[in-house]
Every structure is written in C-alpha cells, then in structure tokens.
CSV table of C-alpha atoms in Angstrom, one decimal:
chain,number,residue,atom,x,y,z
A,107,UNK,CA,18.6,-17.4,6.7
A,108,UNK,CA,17.6,-14.0,5.2
A,109,UNK,CA,13.7,-13.8,5.5
A,110,UNK,CA,13.5,-12.1,2.0
A,111,UNK,CA,15.2,-13.9,-0.9
A,112,UNK,CA,15.5,-12.4,-4.4
A,113,UNK,CA,16.3,-14.0,-7.7
A,114,UNK,CA,18.1,-13.8,-10.0
A,115,UNK,CA,21.1,-12.1,-8.3
A,116,UNK,CA,21.8,-10.4,-11.6
A,117,UNK,CA,20.3,-10.2,-15.0
A,118,UNK,CA,21.3,-9.0,-18.4
A,119,UNK,CA,18.7,-8.2,-21.1
A,120,UNK,CA,18.4,-6.4,-24.3
A,121,UNK,CA,16.8,-3.0,-24.6
A,122,UNK,CA,13.1,-3.5,-25.5
A,123,UNK,CA,12.8,-6.9,-23.8
A,124,UNK,CA,10.7,-8.0,-20.7
A,125,UNK,CA,11.8,-9.3,-17.5
A,126,UNK,CA,10.5,-10.8,-14.4
A,127,UNK,CA,12.2,-10.6,-11.0
A,128,UNK,CA,11.3,-12.8,-8.2
A,129,UNK,CA,11.0,-12.3,-4.3
A,130,UNK,CA,10.2,-15.0,-1.9
A,131,UNK,CA,9.7,-14.0,1.8
A,132,UNK,CA,9.0,-15.8,5.0
A,133,UNK,CA,8.1,-12.7,7.1
A,134,UNK,CA,4.6,-13.2,8.8
A,135,UNK,CA,2.3,-11.5,9.3
A,136,UNK,CA,3.2,-8.7,7.1
A,137,UNK,CA,1.8,-5.3,6.5
A,138,UNK,CA,3.0,-4.6,3.1
A,139,UNK,CA,5.6,-5.5,0.4
A,140,UNK,CA,7.4,-2.9,-1.7
A,141,UNK,CA,9.6,-3.0,-4.6
A,142,UNK,CA,12.3,-0.4,-4.9
A,143,UNK,CA,14.7,0.8,-7.6
A,144,UNK,CA,18.1,1.8,-6.6
A,145,UNK,CA,20.4,3.3,-9.0
A,146,UNK,CA,24.0,3.1,-8.4
A,147,UNK,CA,25.2,5.6,-5.7
A,148,UNK,CA,21.6,6.7,-5.0
A,149,UNK,CA,19.0,5.9,-2.4
A,150,UNK,CA,16.1,3.5,-3.0
A,151,UNK,CA,12.9,4.8,-4.8
A,152,UNK,CA,9.7,3.2,-4.4
A,153,UNK,CA,8.2,1.7,-7.3
A,154,UNK,CA,5.1,-0.3,-5.9
A,155,UNK,CA,3.6,-1.0,-2.7
A,156,UNK,CA,1.1,-3.9,-2.0
A,157,UNK,CA,-0.9,-4.9,1.0
A,158,UNK,CA,-1.4,-8.5,1.9
A,159,UNK,CA,-4.8,-8.4,0.3
A,160,UNK,CA,-3.6,-7.0,-3.0
A,161,UNK,CA,-2.6,-9.2,-5.9
A,162,UNK,CA,-1.2,-6.8,-8.4
A,163,UNK,CA,-0.1,-3.2,-8.6
A,164,UNK,CA,1.1,-1.4,-11.7
A,165,UNK,CA,3.4,1.8,-12.1
A,166,UNK,CA,3.9,2.5,-15.8
A,167,UNK,CA,6.0,-0.2,-17.1
A,168,UNK,CA,6.5,-1.9,-13.7
A,169,UNK,CA,3.8,-4.5,-12.6
A,170,UNK,CA,4.3,-6.0,-9.3
A,171,UNK,CA,2.3,-9.3,-8.3
A,172,UNK,CA,1.8,-10.8,-4.8
A,173,UNK,CA,0.7,-14.3,-3.9
A,174,UNK,CA,0.3,-14.2,-0.1
A,175,UNK,CA,-0.4,-17.9,0.2
A,176,UNK,CA,2.9,-18.9,-1.4
A,177,UNK,CA,4.7,-15.8,-0.1
A,178,UNK,CA,6.0,-14.9,-3.4
A,179,UNK,CA,6.1,-11.5,-5.3
A,180,UNK,CA,7.3,-10.6,-8.7
A,181,UNK,CA,8.2,-7.5,-10.5
A,182,UNK,CA,7.7,-7.5,-14.3
A,183,UNK,CA,9.3,-4.8,-16.4
A,184,UNK,CA,8.0,-4.5,-19.9
A,185,UNK,CA,9.9,-2.9,-22.8
A,186,UNK,CA,12.9,-2.3,-20.9
A,187,UNK,CA,14.9,0.8,-21.3
A,188,UNK,CA,18.7,1.5,-20.8
A,189,UNK,CA,17.6,3.6,-17.8
A,190,UNK,CA,16.2,0.6,-16.0
A,191,UNK,CA,19.6,-0.5,-15.3
A,192,UNK,CA,19.7,-0.5,-11.6
A,193,UNK,CA,19.3,-2.7,-8.5
A,194,UNK,CA,15.6,-3.9,-7.5
A,195,UNK,CA,15.0,-4.4,-3.9
A,196,UNK,CA,12.2,-6.3,-2.5
A,197,UNK,CA,11.2,-4.9,1.2
A,198,UNK,CA,8.6,-6.4,3.5
A,199,UNK,CA,7.3,-4.5,6.3
A,200,UNK,CA,6.1,-6.9,9.2
A,201,UNK,CA,2.5,-6.3,10.8
A,202,UNK,CA,3.9,-4.9,14.0
A,203,UNK,CA,2.7,-1.5,13.9
A,204,UNK,CA,6.2,-0.1,13.4
A,205,UNK,CA,8.1,0.6,10.2
A,206,UNK,CA,11.6,0.2,11.5
A,207,UNK,CA,11.7,-3.5,11.2
A,208,UNK,CA,12.0,-3.6,7.6
A,209,UNK,CA,13.2,-6.8,5.8
A,210,UNK,CA,15.3,-6.1,2.8
A,211,UNK,CA,16.1,-8.6,0.1
A,212,UNK,CA,19.6,-8.6,-1.4
A,213,UNK,CA,18.3,-7.3,-4.7
A,214,UNK,CA,18.7,-8.0,-8.3
A,215,UNK,CA,21.1,-6.2,-10.4
A,216,UNK,CA,19.5,-5.5,-13.7
A,217,UNK,CA,21.6,-4.3,-16.7
A,218,UNK,CA,19.9,-3.5,-19.9
A,219,UNK,CA,22.2,-3.4,-22.9
A,220,UNK,CA,21.5,-1.9,-26.3
B,135,UNK,CA,6.3,11.0,-3.1
B,136,UNK,CA,7.8,12.6,0.0
B,137,UNK,CA,11.2,14.1,-0.5
B,138,UNK,CA,14.2,13.2,2.0
B,139,UNK,CA,17.4,15.1,1.4
B,140,UNK,CA,20.9,14.0,2.5
B,141,UNK,CA,24.1,16.3,2.8
B,142,UNK,CA,26.7,15.8,1.7
B,143,UNK,CA,26.1,13.4,-1.2
B,144,UNK,CA,29.8,12.4,-0.9
B,145,UNK,CA,32.7,13.1,1.4
B,146,UNK,CA,36.3,12.0,1.5
B,147,UNK,CA,38.3,12.5,4.9
B,148,UNK,CA,41.4,11.5,6.6
B,149,UNK,CA,41.5,8.6,9.0
B,150,UNK,CA,40.8,9.9,12.6
B,151,UNK,CA,38.7,12.7,11.6
B,152,UNK,CA,34.9,13.1,12.3
B,153,UNK,CA,32.1,13.5,9.6
B,154,UNK,CA,28.6,14.7,10.1
B,155,UNK,CA,25.9,13.5,7.6
B,156,UNK,CA,22.5,15.4,7.6
B,157,UNK,CA,19.3,13.9,6.8
B,158,UNK,CA,16.2,16.2,6.3
B,159,UNK,CA,12.6,15.4,5.6
B,160,UNK,CA,11.3,18.1,3.3
B,161,UNK,CA,7.6,17.5,3.0
B,162,UNK,CA,6.6,16.1,6.5
B,163,UNK,CA,7.7,16.2,10.1
B,164,UNK,CA,9.3,13.0,11.0
B,165,UNK,CA,9.4,11.9,14.6
B,166,UNK,CA,11.3,8.9,13.5
B,167,UNK,CA,14.3,8.6,11.1
B,168,UNK,CA,16.4,5.7,10.3
B,169,UNK,CA,20.0,5.3,9.4
B,170,UNK,CA,21.3,2.5,7.1
B,171,UNK,CA,24.8,1.4,5.9
B,172,UNK,CA,25.2,-0.2,2.5
B,173,UNK,CA,28.4,-2.1,1.3
B,174,UNK,CA,28.9,-2.6,-2.3
B,175,UNK,CA,26.6,-5.2,-3.7
B,176,UNK,CA,24.9,-5.8,-0.4
B,177,UNK,CA,21.5,-4.8,0.8
B,178,UNK,CA,20.8,-2.0,3.2
B,179,UNK,CA,21.6,-2.7,6.9
B,180,UNK,CA,19.8,-0.8,9.7
B,181,UNK,CA,22.3,0.9,12.1
B,182,UNK,CA,19.9,2.9,14.3
B,183,UNK,CA,16.5,4.4,14.7
B,184,UNK,CA,16.5,8.1,15.4
B,185,UNK,CA,13.7,9.5,17.6
B,186,UNK,CA,13.1,13.2,17.8
B,187,UNK,CA,13.7,14.4,21.4
B,188,UNK,CA,15.3,11.2,22.7
B,189,UNK,CA,18.1,8.8,22.4
B,190,UNK,CA,18.7,6.8,19.3
B,191,UNK,CA,18.2,3.1,19.4
B,192,UNK,CA,21.2,1.2,17.8
B,193,UNK,CA,21.0,-2.2,16.4
B,194,UNK,CA,23.1,-5.0,17.7
B,195,UNK,CA,26.8,-4.5,16.7
B,196,UNK,CA,26.7,-0.9,16.0
B,197,UNK,CA,28.7,1.2,18.3
B,198,UNK,CA,26.7,4.2,19.7
B,199,UNK,CA,29.9,6.0,20.6
B,200,UNK,CA,31.2,5.6,17.1
B,201,UNK,CA,28.1,6.7,15.3
B,202,UNK,CA,26.5,9.5,17.0
B,203,UNK,CA,23.0,10.5,16.2
B,204,UNK,CA,21.0,13.6,17.1
B,205,UNK,CA,17.5,14.2,16.0
B,206,UNK,CA,17.1,17.7,17.4
B,207,UNK,CA,14.1,18.6,15.3
B,208,UNK,CA,11.3,17.1,13.5
B,209,UNK,CA,12.8,17.6,10.1
B,210,UNK,CA,16.6,16.9,10.7
B,211,UNK,CA,18.6,14.0,12.0
B,212,UNK,CA,22.3,14.0,12.0
B,213,UNK,CA,24.7,11.1,11.9
B,214,UNK,CA,28.4,11.8,13.1
B,215,UNK,CA,31.0,9.2,12.3
B,216,UNK,CA,33.7,9.9,15.0
B,217,UNK,CA,37.3,9.1,14.5
B,218,UNK,CA,36.6,7.5,11.1
B,219,UNK,CA,38.7,4.5,9.7
B,220,UNK,CA,39.0,3.3,6.3
B,221,UNK,CA,36.6,0.4,7.3
B,222,UNK,CA,33.9,3.0,7.9
B,223,UNK,CA,33.9,3.8,4.1
B,224,UNK,CA,30.4,2.9,2.9
B,225,UNK,CA,27.2,4.3,1.5
B,226,UNK,CA,25.0,5.8,4.2
B,227,UNK,CA,21.4,6.1,3.7
B,228,UNK,CA,18.8,7.8,5.9
B,229,UNK,CA,15.0,7.3,5.7
B,230,UNK,CA,12.2,9.2,7.4
B,231,UNK,CA,8.8,7.6,8.4
B,232,UNK,CA,5.9,9.6,7.5
B,233,UNK,CA,3.7,9.9,10.6
B,234,UNK,CA,0.6,9.9,8.4
B,235,UNK,CA,1.4,6.7,7.0
B,236,UNK,CA,3.0,4.5,9.7
B,237,UNK,CA,4.2,1.8,7.4
B,238,UNK,CA,5.9,4.3,4.9
B,239,UNK,CA,9.6,5.1,4.9
B,240,UNK,CA,11.0,7.6,2.3
B,241,UNK,CA,14.6,7.1,1.6
B,242,UNK,CA,17.3,9.8,1.1
B,243,UNK,CA,19.6,9.8,-1.9
B,244,UNK,CA,22.7,8.6,0.3
B,245,UNK,CA,26.0,9.7,1.3
B,246,UNK,CA,29.2,8.2,0.0
B,247,UNK,CA,32.0,8.3,2.7
B,248,UNK,CA,35.5,7.4,1.8
B,249,UNK,CA,38.0,7.5,4.6
B,250,UNK,CA,41.7,7.5,3.5
C-alpha cells in the first residue's frame, strides 16, 4: 500500500474557481511534507514545504495545510488560472536524516478550462 | 530556488544503442544526486542514488549494468542507458540534494527518452 495517497486522481475546474487537493500519508515520523507542481514533460517544482510542526504555508495563490495528528495535508488553489493545469504531487520526507527515501504520492492531475 | 539542469531534454535512439543523460547542479555542490524514472500518469520511481566519488546505490529491481551512473564531480552526475530497448522509453528525472539543507532535493527538468 502506498504510504502517500492523493485524491482526487484528476480534477477539472473552470478558470477563476478555487479547488482543494488532498494528501493522506502514513509515513511516520516525518521530517517535512512538500507539494510539487509538475507540468507535462517537466520536472517537479516545489510549491510549499511544511515541517511536522507547521499547520499552514502559503505561496501566492497556493496554500497548503497540514494536520500531523490525522496525517492529512491539503493544497488549496485560489482563483485558478489556465497555467495551473498540471499534476500536483505530495511528497513526504521521513525523519531519518537522509533525503533519498522520499515517499511520493501518485499525484492529482488538474485541468483548468476557460 | 536552486537550479538543476538536465541534458538532453529529449532523445530518440535506435534499439541497442546507448544513451547518456547529464544532470548538473548549478547553484551548489551536490555530494548526492538521485535518478528517477516516471512512466505516463505515474509518480516518480527512484532508480538509484548517486554518490560523488563512490559507487551508486541502486533500488531493488534496477539493473546496475543496464543503467550506469557516474558521479565524477560535485556538480555532475550522468546516467547511461546501455543497449536501450523500447521498454526503456520513459521520462528520466534527476535531483540533487543541497548539502546545506539535508532534507531538500531540487529536481531537474527531466529527459524524455524514446527508443525505437
């Protein structure tokens, strides 16, 4: 079973609307949780990073939340734009002092339509 | 954020040939780099960890003789797909770990490999 689950798998929204993507994880203990945006045919780009003690982190129109008790995180996108169409990946770094054991979610494919 | 580059961004080759992909960290010296493979609509899968000056560590199921990794300097790691076959066609992404922030990996833009 994947230790990082994302939902929904895909999402289509109208331009200008808001949306929320979900990430549930079982990795424990963990060092940090990141949300990445991956455009088609490109590498992932970091949007937000939160340690286990942080509840929320914003980056422009992107706001990530973290509930370490329930092991859930969400990424909220406000006033969506066509350029937001991409895959959004939740990545958890376990607290082992190394960065190579990253746990990747399967991603949510977001499509913003005009 | 830090920049990691990959070259080439895409490559098409014939079956049986070898292809080399370069990964460079432009803003910092990376003692550790990582190579991932991503199939369509799937998440990144770690192939191997590349350590500067020593042998790479391969994940289970990844053939080390098939995917040769060389990390000869603190800013460059190369992945060579030897005797490539159509099933090796994939999106290969590297990342570099910033030694100043041990939990931070910066990803490259990826290389699309198509084997005919």
